[in-house]
Every structure is written in C-alpha cells, then in structure tokens.
CSV table of C-alpha atoms in Angstrom, one decimal:
chain,number,residue,atom,x,y,z
A,1,GLU,CA,-62.7,-24.9,33.0
A,2,THR,CA,-63.3,-21.9,35.2
A,3,GLY,CA,-62.5,-19.2,32.6
A,4,VAL,CA,-59.4,-18.1,34.5
A,5,THR,CA,-56.1,-19.2,33.0
A,6,GLN,CA,-52.8,-19.2,34.9
A,7,THR,CA,-49.3,-19.7,33.4
A,8,PRO,CA,-47.0,-21.4,34.0
A,9,ARG,CA,-48.5,-24.4,35.8
A,10,HIS,CA,-45.2,-25.2,37.4
A,11,LEU,CA,-42.1,-23.1,38.2
A,12,VAL,CA,-38.8,-23.9,39.8
A,13,MET,CA,-36.5,-21.0,40.6
A,14,GLY,CA,-33.4,-20.1,42.5
A,15,MET,CA,-33.4,-17.5,45.2
A,16,THR,CA,-31.6,-15.0,42.9
A,17,ASN,CA,-33.9,-15.4,39.9
A,18,LYS,CA,-36.6,-13.1,38.7
A,19,LYS,CA,-39.8,-14.6,37.3
A,20,SER,CA,-43.4,-13.6,36.6
A,21,LEU,CA,-46.7,-15.4,37.0
A,22,LYS,CA,-49.5,-14.6,34.6
A,23,CYS,CA,-53.3,-14.7,35.1
A,24,GLU,CA,-55.9,-14.0,32.5
A,25,GLN,CA,-59.7,-13.9,32.6
A,26,HIS,CA,-62.3,-13.0,29.9
A,27,LEU,CA,-65.3,-13.3,32.1
A,28,GLY,CA,-65.9,-9.6,32.3
A,29,HIS,CA,-65.0,-9.6,36.0
A,30,ASN,CA,-63.8,-6.4,37.6
A,31,ALA,CA,-62.0,-7.8,40.6
A,32,MET,CA,-58.9,-10.0,40.5
A,33,TYR,CA,-57.0,-11.6,43.4
A,34,TRP,CA,-53.7,-13.4,44.2
A,35,TYR,CA,-53.8,-16.1,46.8
A,36,LYS,CA,-51.1,-18.3,48.3
A,37,GLN,CA,-52.0,-21.8,49.2
A,38,SER,CA,-49.6,-23.9,51.4
A,39,ALA,CA,-50.2,-27.5,52.4
A,40,LYS,CA,-52.7,-27.9,55.2
A,41,LYS,CA,-53.1,-24.1,55.6
A,42,PRO,CA,-55.9,-21.7,54.8
A,43,LEU,CA,-55.8,-19.7,51.6
A,44,GLU,CA,-53.8,-16.5,52.2
A,45,LEU,CA,-55.0,-13.4,50.4
A,46,MET,CA,-52.1,-11.5,49.0
A,47,PHE,CA,-53.4,-8.8,46.7
A,48,VAL,CA,-56.8,-7.5,45.4
A,49,TYR,CA,-57.4,-5.4,42.3
A,50,ASN,CA,-60.7,-3.7,41.6
A,51,PHE,CA,-61.0,-2.1,38.1
A,52,LYS,CA,-57.2,-2.2,37.8
A,53,GLU,CA,-56.7,-0.4,41.1
A,54,GLN,CA,-55.0,-2.2,44.0
A,55,THR,CA,-57.3,-2.2,46.9
A,56,GLU,CA,-55.6,-4.6,49.3
A,57,ASN,CA,-52.0,-5.6,50.1
A,58,ASN,CA,-52.1,-8.0,53.0
A,59,SER,CA,-48.6,-7.2,54.4
A,60,VAL,CA,-47.0,-9.1,51.6
A,61,PRO,CA,-43.2,-8.9,51.4
A,62,SER,CA,-41.8,-6.6,48.7
A,63,ARG,CA,-40.2,-9.5,46.9
A,64,PHE,CA,-43.7,-10.1,45.5
A,65,SER,CA,-44.8,-7.3,43.2
A,66,PRO,CA,-48.3,-7.4,41.5
A,67,GLU,CA,-49.2,-5.7,38.3
A,68,CYS,CA,-52.7,-5.3,36.7
A,69,PRO,CA,-52.4,-3.6,33.3
A,70,ASN,CA,-56.1,-4.1,32.5
A,71,SER,CA,-59.2,-5.8,34.0
A,72,SER,CA,-58.4,-9.0,32.2
A,73,HIS,CA,-54.8,-9.6,33.1
A,74,LEU,CA,-52.9,-9.9,36.4
A,75,PHE,CA,-49.2,-10.5,37.0
A,76,LEU,CA,-47.2,-11.4,40.0
A,77,HIS,CA,-43.5,-10.5,39.7
A,78,LEU,CA,-41.2,-12.5,41.8
A,79,HIS,CA,-37.6,-11.7,42.8
A,80,THR,CA,-35.1,-12.9,45.5
A,81,LEU,CA,-37.6,-15.3,46.9
A,82,GLN,CA,-37.0,-17.6,49.9
A,83,PRO,CA,-37.6,-21.3,50.2
A,84,GLU,CA,-40.6,-20.7,52.4
A,85,ASP,CA,-42.3,-19.0,49.5
A,86,SER,CA,-42.7,-22.4,47.8
A,87,ALA,CA,-46.4,-22.9,47.5
A,88,LEU,CA,-49.3,-23.0,45.1
A,89,TYR,CA,-50.2,-19.4,43.9
A,90,LEU,CA,-53.8,-19.1,42.8
A,91,CYS,CA,-55.4,-16.3,40.8
A,92,ALA,CA,-59.1,-15.6,41.1
A,93,SER,CA,-61.6,-13.2,39.7
A,94,SER,CA,-65.1,-12.1,40.7
A,95,PRO,CA,-68.0,-10.0,39.3
A,96,PRO,CA,-69.2,-6.9,41.0
A,97,GLY,CA,-71.8,-7.4,43.8
A,98,GLN,CA,-72.8,-7.2,47.4
A,99,GLY,CA,-71.0,-10.1,48.9
A,100,SER,CA,-72.6,-13.3,47.6
A,101,GLU,CA,-70.4,-13.3,44.5
A,102,LYS,CA,-68.4,-16.5,44.1
A,103,LEU,CA,-64.7,-16.5,43.1
A,104,PHE,CA,-63.5,-18.1,39.9
A,105,PHE,CA,-60.1,-19.6,40.4
A,106,GLY,CA,-57.3,-20.5,38.0
A,107,SER,CA,-55.5,-23.9,38.5
A,108,GLY,CA,-52.6,-22.2,40.0
A,109,THR,CA,-48.8,-22.1,39.6
A,110,GLN,CA,-46.9,-24.6,41.8
A,111,LEU,CA,-43.8,-22.7,42.8
A,112,SER,CA,-40.7,-24.3,44.1
A,113,VAL,CA,-37.9,-22.0,45.4
A,114,LEU,CA,-34.5,-23.7,45.7
B,1,GLY,CA,-58.8,-13.5,66.0
B,2,GLN,CA,-60.9,-15.0,63.3
B,3,ASN,CA,-60.9,-18.7,62.8
B,4,ILE,CA,-62.5,-21.4,60.7
B,5,ASP,CA,-62.2,-25.0,61.8
B,6,GLN,CA,-62.8,-28.1,59.7
B,7,PRO,CA,-61.4,-31.6,59.9
B,8,THR,CA,-58.1,-32.2,58.1
B,9,GLU,CA,-59.1,-35.5,56.5
B,10,MET,CA,-62.0,-37.8,56.2
B,11,THR,CA,-62.5,-41.2,54.6
B,12,ALA,CA,-65.8,-42.6,53.2
B,13,THR,CA,-67.0,-45.4,51.0
B,14,GLU,CA,-68.4,-45.1,47.5
B,15,GLY,CA,-72.2,-44.9,47.5
B,16,ALA,CA,-72.3,-43.8,51.1
B,17,ILE,CA,-73.1,-40.4,52.7
B,18,VAL,CA,-70.5,-38.1,54.3
B,19,GLN,CA,-70.9,-34.9,56.3
B,20,ILE,CA,-68.1,-32.3,56.5
B,21,ASN,CA,-68.4,-29.9,59.3
B,22,CYS,CA,-67.2,-26.3,59.5
B,23,THR,CA,-67.3,-24.1,62.6
B,24,TYR,CA,-66.3,-20.4,62.5
B,25,GLN,CA,-65.6,-17.5,64.8
B,26,THR,CA,-65.5,-14.3,62.8
B,27,SER,CA,-66.1,-10.6,63.2
B,28,GLY,CA,-69.6,-10.5,61.8
B,29,PHE,CA,-71.1,-12.7,59.1
B,30,ASN,CA,-72.0,-12.1,55.5
B,31,GLY,CA,-72.3,-15.5,54.1
B,32,LEU,CA,-70.6,-18.9,54.0
B,33,PHE,CA,-69.1,-20.6,50.9
B,34,TRP,CA,-68.1,-24.1,50.2
B,35,TYR,CA,-65.6,-24.8,47.4
B,36,GLN,CA,-64.3,-28.1,46.0
B,37,GLN,CA,-60.7,-28.5,44.9
B,38,HIS,CA,-59.4,-31.6,43.1
B,39,ALA,CA,-55.7,-32.2,43.4
B,40,GLY,CA,-53.8,-29.9,41.0
B,41,GLU,CA,-56.9,-28.1,39.9
B,42,ALA,CA,-58.7,-24.9,40.6
B,43,PRO,CA,-61.1,-24.6,43.5
B,44,THR,CA,-64.7,-24.5,42.2
B,45,PHE,CA,-67.7,-23.0,43.9
B,46,LEU,CA,-70.2,-25.5,45.4
B,47,SER,CA,-72.6,-23.5,47.6
B,48,TYR,CA,-73.4,-20.3,49.4
B,49,ASN,CA,-75.5,-19.9,52.6
B,50,VAL,CA,-76.4,-16.6,54.2
B,51,LEU,CA,-79.6,-17.6,56.0
B,52,ASP,CA,-80.1,-20.5,58.4
B,53,GLY,CA,-81.2,-23.8,57.0
B,54,LEU,CA,-80.4,-26.3,54.3
B,55,GLU,CA,-79.6,-25.6,50.7
B,56,GLU,CA,-79.9,-28.6,48.4
B,57,LYS,CA,-78.2,-28.9,45.0
B,58,GLY,CA,-78.3,-32.4,43.6
B,59,ARG,CA,-76.2,-34.8,45.6
B,60,PHE,CA,-74.7,-32.0,47.6
B,61,SER,CA,-76.4,-30.0,50.4
B,62,SER,CA,-75.1,-27.3,52.7
B,63,PHE,CA,-76.5,-26.4,56.1
B,64,LEU,CA,-76.0,-23.2,58.1
B,65,SER,CA,-76.7,-22.3,61.8
B,66,ARG,CA,-75.6,-18.7,62.4
B,67,SER,CA,-76.4,-18.8,66.1
B,68,LYS,CA,-74.0,-21.8,66.5
B,69,GLY,CA,-71.4,-20.6,64.0
B,70,TYR,CA,-71.7,-23.9,62.3
B,71,SER,CA,-72.1,-25.3,58.8
B,72,TYR,CA,-71.9,-28.7,57.2
B,73,LEU,CA,-71.6,-30.0,53.6
B,74,LEU,CA,-73.5,-33.2,53.0
B,75,LEU,CA,-72.5,-35.4,50.1
B,76,LYS,CA,-74.8,-38.3,49.2
B,77,GLU,CA,-74.3,-41.3,46.9
B,78,LEU,CA,-70.6,-40.8,47.0
B,79,GLN,CA,-68.7,-41.3,43.8
B,80,MET,CA,-64.9,-41.8,43.3
B,81,LYS,CA,-64.8,-38.4,41.6
B,82,ASP,CA,-65.8,-36.8,44.9
B,83,SER,CA,-62.3,-37.4,46.2
B,84,ALA,CA,-61.1,-33.8,46.7
B,85,SER,CA,-60.5,-31.1,49.2
B,86,TYR,CA,-63.5,-29.2,50.5
B,87,LEU,CA,-62.8,-25.6,51.5
B,88,CYS,CA,-65.1,-23.6,53.9
B,89,ALA,CA,-65.0,-19.8,53.8
B,90,VAL,CA,-66.9,-17.1,55.7
B,91,ARG,CA,-67.3,-13.5,54.6
B,92,ASP,CA,-66.9,-11.3,57.7
B,93,SER,CA,-68.4,-7.8,58.5
B,94,ASN,CA,-65.8,-6.2,56.3
B,95,TYR,CA,-66.7,-8.5,53.4
B,96,GLN,CA,-63.3,-10.2,53.8
B,97,LEU,CA,-63.2,-13.9,53.1
B,98,ILE,CA,-61.8,-16.0,55.9
B,99,TRP,CA,-60.8,-19.5,54.8
B,100,GLY,CA,-60.5,-22.8,56.6
B,101,ALA,CA,-57.6,-25.1,55.8
B,102,GLY,CA,-59.8,-27.5,53.9
B,103,THR,CA,-60.9,-31.1,54.4
B,104,LYS,CA,-59.3,-33.8,52.3
B,105,LEU,CA,-62.0,-36.4,51.5
B,106,ILE,CA,-60.8,-39.8,50.4
B,107,ILE,CA,-63.4,-42.1,48.8
B,108,LYS,CA,-62.7,-45.8,48.9
B,109,PRO,CA,-64.4,-48.5,46.7
C-alpha cells in the first residue's frame, strides 16, 4: 500500500466514449503526476501538477485532459481515444524537495481502447 | 538525446545473486533511482544514489559510477517474491526523471 489510490483498476472503452480516471493521495504531497506505461517501453510523463497548478504538459494529445481540483485529487479525462492509447496509466505523488524525493505510485488503470 | 539502457529480461535461481545493470546518457545528473514493480501493482521505491559507491539496504544494494554513467542493482539470497520488473531512472540537470524500459526478473526454484 503506497498511499496513492487509483480507480478504476481496469477500463475498456470504445473510441467514441468519454471516461475519467481518478487518483487520490492523503500523504500531504504537493506534486502529482500522470504517467503512461506501455509494454517494454519507458514510463512516459504526461502531466505534472504542483500545488494544483499544471507545470508540465509533455506534448500530450488533447484527447487527454487532466484536472486537479485540490492537492489530494487528480483526474484524467479521456475522450475519442485511439487504440494506441491502450496502456497502463499510473498516477504518482511526491513531497516537496530538492531532487532526491521518491515518487509514490498508484497501482494504475489498465486501459483498453477498442 | 537522453537514454537509459537496461536488459529487457533476466532469469535467476532462488537463493542466488543477480546483478541488474543500468547505463545512462543524460543531460546532467542529479541522482539515480531504482524502483520495483510487481505485475499489476504500483512501482515502489528501492534505492537512490547521487554519489559514487555502493548503498546497501538489506538484501538489496545499488552501485553508482557517475564517470561511467553506470549503475547496478544487486539482489542477494533471491526469493520467489523478487520476481518483478526493476526500473532504473535518472534525474537530469533540469530535474526531469528519465526512465529505462525496465528489466523483468524471473526467479526459478
């Protein structure tokens, strides 16, 4: 148990659907992240929020839309996805610091786009 | 470009020792992390190295050589529960984390 909870654990959606992924942490961390994990590929950073403000958007297609209503919750809204978007989506959080801070990951949402 | 290389898969025997290597080419260096990820679970932090040398933590040790752009994770007295993927990540000069693709470790009885 890492203290970061993601729901749902599994999601199957069609290309025309709209769905949302949820992430929650009560560790008192100020930074939250969305990562995409595809088989045999490095983790891809998608979005970063610091104190509810988005500080990074790594050229992610607009069909992915993040939302961070407060420091404990993070959402990823999905619409008109493509089959190549099928992957494990991981949420993580970290405390403030100077670079040695570790990330606390959720167990992820395994997304399949049909 | 920035790159982290680690073997895709390794196999070892229960009770033995295994070394998982990680080489990196990054724009600057501000620390190297190892994470463990069991199938279907969250990656969890194992170790952090920022200075050269060996950091030991129980059965697991992590080594860093900044001049060689090289690290390894050493697992001793292997147990079946050590079967997992091991992720190497480097923080670059902009404090961005650059990730390797992970090494899947299979432990056989």
